């Protein structure tokens, strides 16, 4: 049944579990799905509309849409969280408005959140082999045009890299513990949360293979091996490339599809001057029971920053994405060289 034909339905956390001990290897607290797993709902944290704006800018004839390089965006929706049991419920807008027009008892039990609705491109897979690659080498606050750039510069010049995270956390905790927060303090906390994300991204990128090859394994589930997010941070460049090659070799059709989509994405990124992307991901998957059934998508545009002519120099910062795409293509080339011998 199409989602738009019913007034409401319950949503559930979206997770991809390992086959070993039912441990979650992929997914996010921001991702919800329907019972039939056909749709994905991504919560827009802190009213961050970057992802919504990016998807809305992609027209029907856009290269990314025509070739299914990104997930299929459906619409902006509202999600209700019922406070007593944290149940998430999607409501159609007309039905939602009719409820708001009525006198509701215990309204404080409800929390309204915004989200984007997308088609789940993994729906219908019986047993998933999947690898999630974090892409790029940039972080929030790297550009002079980022809102927290100056604040980050102050912290970076005040504290050495090895002490930066700890010193920041100490300051953040002291401000967060203030009982009566003014508008100024709340505004500062918001900036500090962005700075915390910036420091975390910087530390991970510069202390993992992501800096060298532009990709890092966020999670991997296959018949042969499972890699957690933490383990992915510890892998060397050679180990990461080897695991990616071994994963791709399991599905010849995925190799062909990956080459096609990655080359098209690279072509578009090298020419576009509208967005700077930070911390996006590429997900590759195939069905264990039918290895020809596969897909690859570029996703996670929480930090897709719209650019203007005044800061076109920032497009150099998409070079980290190109580096990651080149690493994926190199992995495919290595497979083809070995199979041709």
XYZ file of C-alpha atoms in Angstrom:
341
model
C 0.000 0.000 0.000
C 1.321 3.442 -0.893
C 2.330 5.557 2.094
C 0.158 8.477 1.023
C -3.027 6.387 1.111
C -3.162 6.024 4.896
C -3.375 8.577 7.672
C -0.652 7.295 9.978
C 1.659 4.402 10.731
C 4.338 3.479 13.230
C 8.018 3.817 12.332
C 10.908 1.661 13.510
C 14.704 2.139 13.765
C 16.477 1.274 10.519
C 19.299 -1.180 11.150
C 21.389 -3.681 9.238
C 22.415 -6.480 11.587
C 25.398 -8.780 11.452
C 24.680 -12.495 11.124
C 26.868 -13.366 14.109
C 25.271 -11.937 17.240
C 22.511 -9.695 15.931
C 24.731 -6.684 16.567
C 23.926 -3.476 14.723
C 26.672 -2.689 12.242
C 24.852 -0.069 10.212
C 22.093 2.408 10.720
C 21.571 5.566 12.734
C 19.288 6.908 15.432
C 18.206 9.456 12.813
C 16.965 6.748 10.403
C 13.516 5.191 10.685
C 11.681 2.770 8.434
C 8.214 1.362 7.838
C 7.201 -2.146 8.906
C 7.469 -3.372 5.308
C 10.905 -1.692 5.029
C 9.968 0.068 1.773
C 10.570 3.622 2.955
C 13.255 5.412 4.949
C 12.643 8.490 7.101
C 15.663 10.585 8.036
C 15.187 12.998 10.904
C 16.423 16.549 10.278
C 18.502 17.102 13.403
C 18.500 20.617 14.904
C 16.269 21.793 12.031
C 19.199 21.329 9.645
C 17.612 21.633 6.209
C 20.785 21.133 4.149
C 19.755 17.640 3.094
C 16.201 18.694 2.255
C 17.488 21.650 0.223
C 19.922 19.445 -1.692
C 17.338 16.809 -2.621
C 14.840 19.525 -3.556
C 17.392 21.044 -5.952
C 17.702 17.813 -7.963
C 15.271 17.900 -10.907
C 13.836 14.915 -12.785
C 16.415 15.151 -15.575
C 19.393 15.678 -13.270
C 22.240 13.221 -13.853
C 22.184 12.074 -10.215
C 18.490 11.246 -10.465
C 18.388 9.754 -13.972
C 21.097 7.244 -13.119
C 19.855 6.452 -9.587
C 23.089 7.657 -8.009
C 21.299 9.093 -4.968
C 18.296 7.687 -3.039
C 14.853 8.530 -4.379
C 13.597 11.534 -2.412
C 9.813 11.604 -1.994
C 8.890 14.518 0.268
C 9.264 16.445 3.504
C 7.190 14.990 6.349
C 6.395 15.508 10.021
C 7.007 12.806 12.609
C 5.282 12.599 15.994
C 7.138 11.123 18.957
C 4.900 9.937 21.774
C 6.816 10.728 24.924
C 5.630 7.914 27.196
C 7.130 5.137 25.074
C 9.158 7.078 22.465
C 7.066 5.603 19.660
C 7.596 7.408 16.356
C 4.519 7.898 14.171
C 4.245 9.408 10.705
C 1.101 11.450 10.043
C -0.211 12.697 6.730
C -0.224 16.489 6.732
C -4.010 16.808 6.376
C -4.577 14.319 9.187
C -1.907 16.034 11.293
C -3.622 19.423 10.879
C -6.993 17.971 11.849
C -5.481 16.656 15.071
C -3.899 20.006 15.917
C -7.275 21.694 15.459
C -8.756 19.491 18.176
C -8.248 19.854 21.889
C -5.679 17.214 22.783
C -5.154 16.094 26.350
C -1.590 15.535 27.544
C -0.134 17.441 24.594
C 3.238 17.522 26.368
C 3.611 13.809 25.604
C 4.017 14.658 21.919
C 7.169 15.869 20.217
C 6.980 17.037 16.598
C 10.036 16.449 14.415
C 10.731 17.077 10.742
C 12.100 14.421 8.391
C 12.580 13.539 4.750
C 10.914 10.500 3.218
C 12.928 8.383 0.771
C 12.453 5.085 -0.995
C 14.551 2.344 0.617
C 16.794 1.148 -2.212
C 17.606 -1.996 -0.172
C 13.965 -3.049 0.099
C 13.355 -6.576 -1.181
C 16.827 -7.919 -0.456
C 16.628 -11.324 1.234
C 20.141 -11.422 2.699
C 22.271 -8.320 2.372
C 26.004 -8.113 1.838
C 26.792 -4.446 2.363
C 29.675 -2.008 2.760
C 29.315 1.604 3.892
C 32.176 3.927 2.912
C 32.656 7.379 4.412
C 33.812 9.639 1.595
C 36.067 12.710 1.413
C 38.718 14.474 3.487
C 37.007 17.731 4.534
C 35.450 18.695 7.856
C 33.109 21.386 9.172
C 34.981 24.600 9.924
C 37.752 24.001 7.400
C 36.535 26.780 5.094
C 36.775 30.482 5.950
C 33.131 30.757 4.943
C 31.982 28.211 7.545
C 30.144 29.839 10.441
C 32.428 28.248 13.046
C 35.722 28.860 11.219
C 36.850 31.751 13.457
C 35.823 29.932 16.640
C 37.727 26.852 15.518
C 40.802 28.958 14.749
C 40.770 30.347 18.301
C 40.653 26.855 19.837
C 43.260 25.465 17.420
C 45.734 28.270 18.159
C 45.112 28.077 21.911
C 45.451 24.320 22.394
C 47.720 21.782 20.631
C 46.015 19.008 18.641
C 46.597 16.370 21.313
C 44.815 18.477 23.975
C 42.175 20.117 21.773
C 39.364 17.583 22.258
C 39.766 17.366 26.050
C 40.055 21.127 26.580
C 37.007 21.694 24.405
C 34.942 19.099 26.292
C 35.846 20.726 29.628
C 34.684 24.160 28.431
C 31.545 22.731 26.807
C 30.520 20.878 29.979
C 30.957 23.994 32.122
C 28.716 26.064 29.836
C 26.157 23.261 29.491
C 25.872 23.008 33.285
C 24.736 26.630 33.638
C 21.231 26.414 35.104
C 19.653 29.593 33.721
C 20.708 29.900 30.094
C 20.273 33.190 28.267
C 19.677 33.478 24.530
C 23.379 34.272 24.142
C 24.432 31.123 26.026
C 22.064 28.942 23.993
C 23.494 30.443 20.814
C 27.017 29.734 22.033
C 26.086 26.134 22.888
C 24.765 25.647 19.359
C 28.076 26.875 17.904
C 30.036 24.715 20.322
C 28.076 21.627 19.267
C 29.036 22.355 15.666
C 32.625 22.846 16.775
C 32.529 19.517 18.624
C 31.424 17.840 15.404
C 34.216 19.652 13.551
C 36.893 18.469 15.981
C 35.584 14.898 15.850
C 35.594 14.868 12.034
C 39.099 16.341 11.911
C 40.481 13.799 14.384
C 38.940 10.800 12.615
C 40.034 11.867 9.131
C 43.599 12.698 10.121
C 44.054 9.566 12.223
C 42.647 7.069 9.736
C 43.245 5.955 6.158
C 40.561 8.419 5.044
C 43.132 11.220 4.797
C 45.321 9.184 2.432
C 42.772 7.452 0.179
C 39.584 9.496 0.675
C 37.495 6.585 1.994
C 37.007 4.789 5.306
C 34.891 1.730 6.071
C 31.925 2.684 8.250
C 30.655 -0.875 8.331
C 30.889 -4.088 6.344
C 28.758 -7.220 6.463
C 29.461 -10.200 4.226
C 29.547 -13.991 4.431
C 33.278 -13.845 5.102
C 33.732 -10.921 7.505
C 32.062 -8.155 9.482
C 33.756 -4.824 10.146
C 32.410 -2.415 12.763
C 32.666 1.363 12.603
C 35.438 1.397 15.191
C 37.408 -1.309 13.387
C 37.056 0.635 10.141
C 38.822 3.611 11.737
C 41.773 1.390 12.642
C 42.324 -0.163 9.200
C 45.294 0.897 7.078
C 44.877 2.122 3.514
C 46.040 -1.233 2.127
C 43.692 -3.190 4.395
C 40.751 -0.992 3.405
C 41.458 -1.315 -0.317
C 41.877 -5.082 0.009
C 38.566 -5.480 1.856
C 36.777 -3.331 -0.723
C 38.196 -5.428 -3.576
C 37.247 -8.695 -1.877
C 33.726 -7.406 -1.319
C 33.271 -6.284 -4.930
C 34.573 -9.583 -6.321
C 31.593 -11.379 -4.789
C 29.228 -9.713 -7.300
C 30.437 -9.122 -10.887
C 27.309 -7.103 -11.594
C 28.095 -4.813 -8.654
C 31.542 -4.174 -10.145
C 29.991 -3.023 -13.417
C 27.343 -0.915 -11.696
C 29.864 0.659 -9.316
C 32.180 1.666 -12.139
C 29.319 3.247 -14.077
C 27.846 5.222 -11.173
C 31.165 6.297 -9.659
C 32.442 7.576 -13.015
C 29.214 9.543 -13.525
C 29.358 10.962 -9.997
C 32.987 11.985 -10.489
C 32.083 13.624 -13.817
C 29.350 15.662 -12.114
C 31.413 16.628 -9.047
C 34.289 17.917 -11.154
C 31.972 20.278 -13.029
C 29.350 21.415 -10.529
C 29.836 24.713 -8.673
C 26.782 24.736 -6.456
C 27.686 22.596 -3.450
C 30.525 21.727 -1.124
C 30.083 18.297 0.472
C 31.350 17.082 3.835
C 30.992 13.592 5.364
C 28.880 11.992 2.647
C 28.826 8.213 2.207
C 28.700 5.617 -0.538
C 26.835 2.380 0.161
C 27.339 -0.734 -1.981
C 25.144 -3.799 -1.512
C 24.060 -7.066 -3.095
C 21.796 -9.972 -2.178
C 23.602 -13.067 -0.904
C 20.939 -15.289 -2.478
C 21.130 -13.500 -5.836
C 24.474 -11.751 -6.323
C 23.269 -10.120 -9.540
C 20.765 -8.107 -7.499
C 22.817 -5.132 -6.338
C 22.968 -1.366 -5.968
C 25.221 1.535 -5.046
C 24.094 4.953 -3.775
C 25.718 8.201 -2.697
C 23.961 9.563 0.384
C 23.987 11.527 3.643
C 23.859 15.216 2.718
C 23.519 16.721 6.192
C 26.596 18.812 5.406
C 25.868 19.727 1.789
C 26.655 23.445 1.776
C 25.218 25.688 -0.913
C 27.899 27.923 -2.426
C 27.885 31.264 -4.206
C 30.262 33.020 -6.581
C 32.046 34.793 -3.737
C 33.418 31.524 -2.340
C 34.027 29.440 -5.448
C 37.522 28.633 -4.146
C 35.808 26.216 -1.757
C 35.148 23.824 -4.617
C 38.734 22.710 -4.152
C 37.460 21.112 -0.966
C 35.489 18.582 -3.008
C 38.834 17.186 -4.121
C 38.711 14.824 -1.145
C 35.556 13.278 -2.590
C 37.281 12.850 -5.948
C 40.178 11.152 -4.158
C 37.749 8.694 -2.560
C 35.996 7.969 -5.856
C 39.376 7.382 -7.508
C 40.213 4.859 -4.776
C 37.008 2.944 -5.520
C 37.801 2.948 -9.247
C 41.363 1.830 -8.493
C 39.977 -1.088 -6.508
C 37.934 -2.142 -9.548
C 40.961 -1.790 -11.828
C 42.993 -4.036 -9.516
C 40.281 -6.699 -9.693
C 40.215 -6.555 -13.482
C 44.014 -6.785 -13.724
C 44.106 -9.896 -11.536
C 41.227 -11.632 -13.352
C 42.789 -10.965 -16.766
C 46.022 -12.783 -15.891
